[in-house]
Amino acid sequence: MKNVRIKICGRQFLNGESDENIVEAIGVWKKKEGASKLIYDEWPEENGETVHSTITFSDRGVKIEKRGGLVSDLFFVANKERNITY
């Protein structure tokens, strides 16, 4: 386990327009049995409720889980495209 500083830039595209969201946080990096997890909290400006986030990296893909003021599960696999509504 290791304390880390995180900066994530997310870009969303819809109908030819894009939006960018940047998250900066302090978190924890854990490595266990073929997977690595990045765990951190974010405080979105929209509703002010804490969002507990976990990003898991493994051979299967990347999974992003959010719980709290926002609930979301996203799973990304190399060479696969998906449209996600949230």
PDB file of C-alpha atoms in Angstrom:
ATOM      1  CA  MET A   1       0.000   0.000   0.000  1.00  0.00           C
ATOM      2  CA  LYS A   2       1.289   3.447  -0.916  1.00  0.00           C
ATOM      3  CA  ASN A   3      -0.099   6.988  -0.533  1.00  0.00           C
ATOM      4  CA  VAL A   4      -0.363   8.783  -3.890  1.00  0.00           C
ATOM      5  CA  ARG A   5      -1.399  12.105  -5.395  1.00  0.00           C
ATOM      6  CA  ILE A   6      -3.906  11.655  -8.234  1.00  0.00           C
ATOM      7  CA  LYS A   7      -4.815  13.853 -11.190  1.00  0.00           C
ATOM      8  CA  ILE A   8      -7.386  12.450 -13.611  1.00  0.00           C
ATOM      9  CA  CYS A   9      -8.586  14.235 -16.737  1.00  0.00           C
ATOM     10  CA  GLY A  10     -11.853  12.907 -18.165  1.00  0.00           C
ATOM     11  CA  ARG A  11     -13.203  13.910 -21.555  1.00  0.00           C
ATOM     12  CA  GLN A  12     -16.765  13.292 -22.650  1.00  0.00           C
ATOM     13  CA  PHE A  13     -18.048  13.640 -26.197  1.00  0.00           C
ATOM     14  CA  LEU A  14     -21.684  14.018 -27.235  1.00  0.00           C
ATOM     15  CA  ASN A  15     -23.165  15.228 -30.522  1.00  0.00           C
ATOM     16  CA  GLY A  16     -19.897  16.760 -31.705  1.00  0.00           C
ATOM     17  CA  GLU A  17     -19.304  18.654 -28.454  1.00  0.00           C
ATOM     18  CA  SER A  18     -16.905  17.796 -25.651  1.00  0.00           C
ATOM     19  CA  ASP A  19     -16.587  18.467 -21.948  1.00  0.00           C
ATOM     20  CA  GLU A  20     -13.514  18.048 -19.752  1.00  0.00           C
ATOM     21  CA  ASN A  21     -13.458  17.252 -16.040  1.00  0.00           C
ATOM     22  CA  ILE A  22     -10.279  17.270 -13.912  1.00  0.00           C
ATOM     23  CA  VAL A  23     -10.119  15.547 -10.511  1.00  0.00           C
ATOM     24  CA  GLU A  24      -7.193  15.999  -8.132  1.00  0.00           C
ATOM     25  CA  ALA A  25      -7.040  14.017  -4.893  1.00  0.00           C
ATOM     26  CA  ILE A  26      -4.859  12.185  -2.402  1.00  0.00           C
ATOM     27  CA  GLY A  27      -5.424   8.445  -2.398  1.00  0.00           C
ATOM     28  CA  VAL A  28      -4.025   4.988  -1.776  1.00  0.00           C
ATOM     29  CA  TRP A  29      -2.465   2.598  -4.300  1.00  0.00           C
ATOM     30  CA  LYS A  30      -2.871  -1.123  -3.489  1.00  0.00           C
ATOM     31  CA  LYS A  31      -1.435  -4.038  -5.441  1.00  0.00           C
ATOM     32  CA  LYS A  32      -2.845  -7.520  -4.885  1.00  0.00           C
ATOM     33  CA  GLU A  33      -3.102 -10.793  -6.845  1.00  0.00           C
ATOM     34  CA  GLY A  34      -2.626  -9.532 -10.401  1.00  0.00           C
ATOM     35  CA  ALA A  35      -4.598  -6.305  -9.946  1.00  0.00           C
ATOM     36  CA  SER A  36      -3.833  -2.798  -8.744  1.00  0.00           C
ATOM     37  CA  LYS A  37      -6.371  -0.511  -7.065  1.00  0.00           C
ATOM     38  CA  LEU A  38      -6.364   3.237  -6.762  1.00  0.00           C
ATOM     39  CA  ILE A  39      -8.726   4.389  -3.970  1.00  0.00           C
ATOM     40  CA  TYR A  40      -9.605   8.051  -3.369  1.00  0.00           C
ATOM     41  CA  ASP A  41     -12.412  10.444  -2.456  1.00  0.00           C
ATOM     42  CA  GLU A  42     -13.692  13.334  -4.541  1.00  0.00           C
ATOM     43  CA  TRP A  43     -15.920  16.245  -3.630  1.00  0.00           C
ATOM     44  CA  PRO A  44     -17.895  17.316  -6.715  1.00  0.00           C
ATOM     45  CA  GLU A  45     -18.950  20.937  -6.916  1.00  0.00           C
ATOM     46  CA  GLU A  46     -22.449  20.057  -8.171  1.00  0.00           C
ATOM     47  CA  ASN A  47     -23.910  18.545  -4.978  1.00  0.00           C
ATOM     48  CA  GLY A  48     -21.029  18.682  -2.504  1.00  0.00           C
ATOM     49  CA  GLU A  49     -21.481  15.039  -1.400  1.00  0.00           C
ATOM     50  CA  THR A  50     -18.339  12.923  -1.101  1.00  0.00           C
ATOM     51  CA  VAL A  51     -17.840  10.328  -3.821  1.00  0.00           C
ATOM     52  CA  HIS A  52     -15.720   7.295  -2.849  1.00  0.00           C
ATOM     53  CA  SER A  53     -13.904   6.120  -5.976  1.00  0.00           C
ATOM     54  CA  THR A  54     -11.963   2.964  -6.814  1.00  0.00           C
ATOM     55  CA  ILE A  55     -10.124   2.329 -10.082  1.00  0.00           C
ATOM     56  CA  THR A  56      -9.025  -1.282 -10.579  1.00  0.00           C
ATOM     57  CA  PHE A  57      -6.386  -2.157 -13.209  1.00  0.00           C
ATOM     58  CA  SER A  58      -6.009  -5.800 -14.268  1.00  0.00           C
ATOM     59  CA  ASP A  59      -5.355  -7.949 -17.341  1.00  0.00           C
ATOM     60  CA  ARG A  60      -9.131  -7.996 -17.937  1.00  0.00           C
ATOM     61  CA  GLY A  61      -9.419  -4.202 -18.202  1.00  0.00           C
ATOM     62  CA  VAL A  62     -10.013  -1.090 -16.118  1.00  0.00           C
ATOM     63  CA  LYS A  63     -12.990  -0.788 -13.770  1.00  0.00           C
ATOM     64  CA  ILE A  64     -14.104   2.515 -12.235  1.00  0.00           C
ATOM     65  CA  GLU A  65     -16.502   2.364  -9.293  1.00  0.00           C
ATOM     66  CA  LYS A  66     -18.037   5.431  -7.625  1.00  0.00           C
ATOM     67  CA  ARG A  67     -20.220   5.404  -4.514  1.00  0.00           C
ATOM     68  CA  GLY A  68     -21.764   8.182  -2.429  1.00  0.00           C
ATOM     69  CA  GLY A  69     -23.063  11.422  -3.958  1.00  0.00           C
ATOM     70  CA  LEU A  70     -22.704   9.681  -7.336  1.00  0.00           C
ATOM     71  CA  VAL A  71     -23.131   5.964  -8.079  1.00  0.00           C
ATOM     72  CA  SER A  72     -21.463   4.647 -11.207  1.00  0.00           C
ATOM     73  CA  ASP A  73     -19.751   1.487 -12.518  1.00  0.00           C
ATOM     74  CA  LEU A  74     -17.703   1.665 -15.718  1.00  0.00           C
ATOM     75  CA  PHE A  75     -15.629  -1.140 -17.238  1.00  0.00           C
ATOM     76  CA  PHE A  76     -13.171  -0.590 -20.078  1.00  0.00           C
ATOM     77  CA  VAL A  77     -11.634  -3.374 -22.187  1.00  0.00           C
ATOM     78  CA  ALA A  78      -8.831  -2.879 -24.720  1.00  0.00           C
ATOM     79  CA  ASN A  79      -9.990  -2.663 -28.350  1.00  0.00           C
ATOM     80  CA  LYS A  80     -13.698  -2.550 -27.430  1.00  0.00           C
ATOM     81  CA  GLU A  81     -15.945   0.474 -27.824  1.00  0.00           C
ATOM     82  CA  ARG A  82     -19.080   1.048 -25.758  1.00  0.00           C
ATOM     83  CA  ASN A  83     -21.530   3.888 -25.472  1.00  0.00           C
ATOM     84  CA  ILE A  84     -22.405   4.500 -21.833  1.00  0.00           C
ATOM     85  CA  THR A  85     -25.242   6.596 -20.479  1.00  0.00           C
ATOM     86  CA  TYR A  86     -24.976   7.792 -16.907  1.00  0.00           C
TER      87      TYR A  86
END
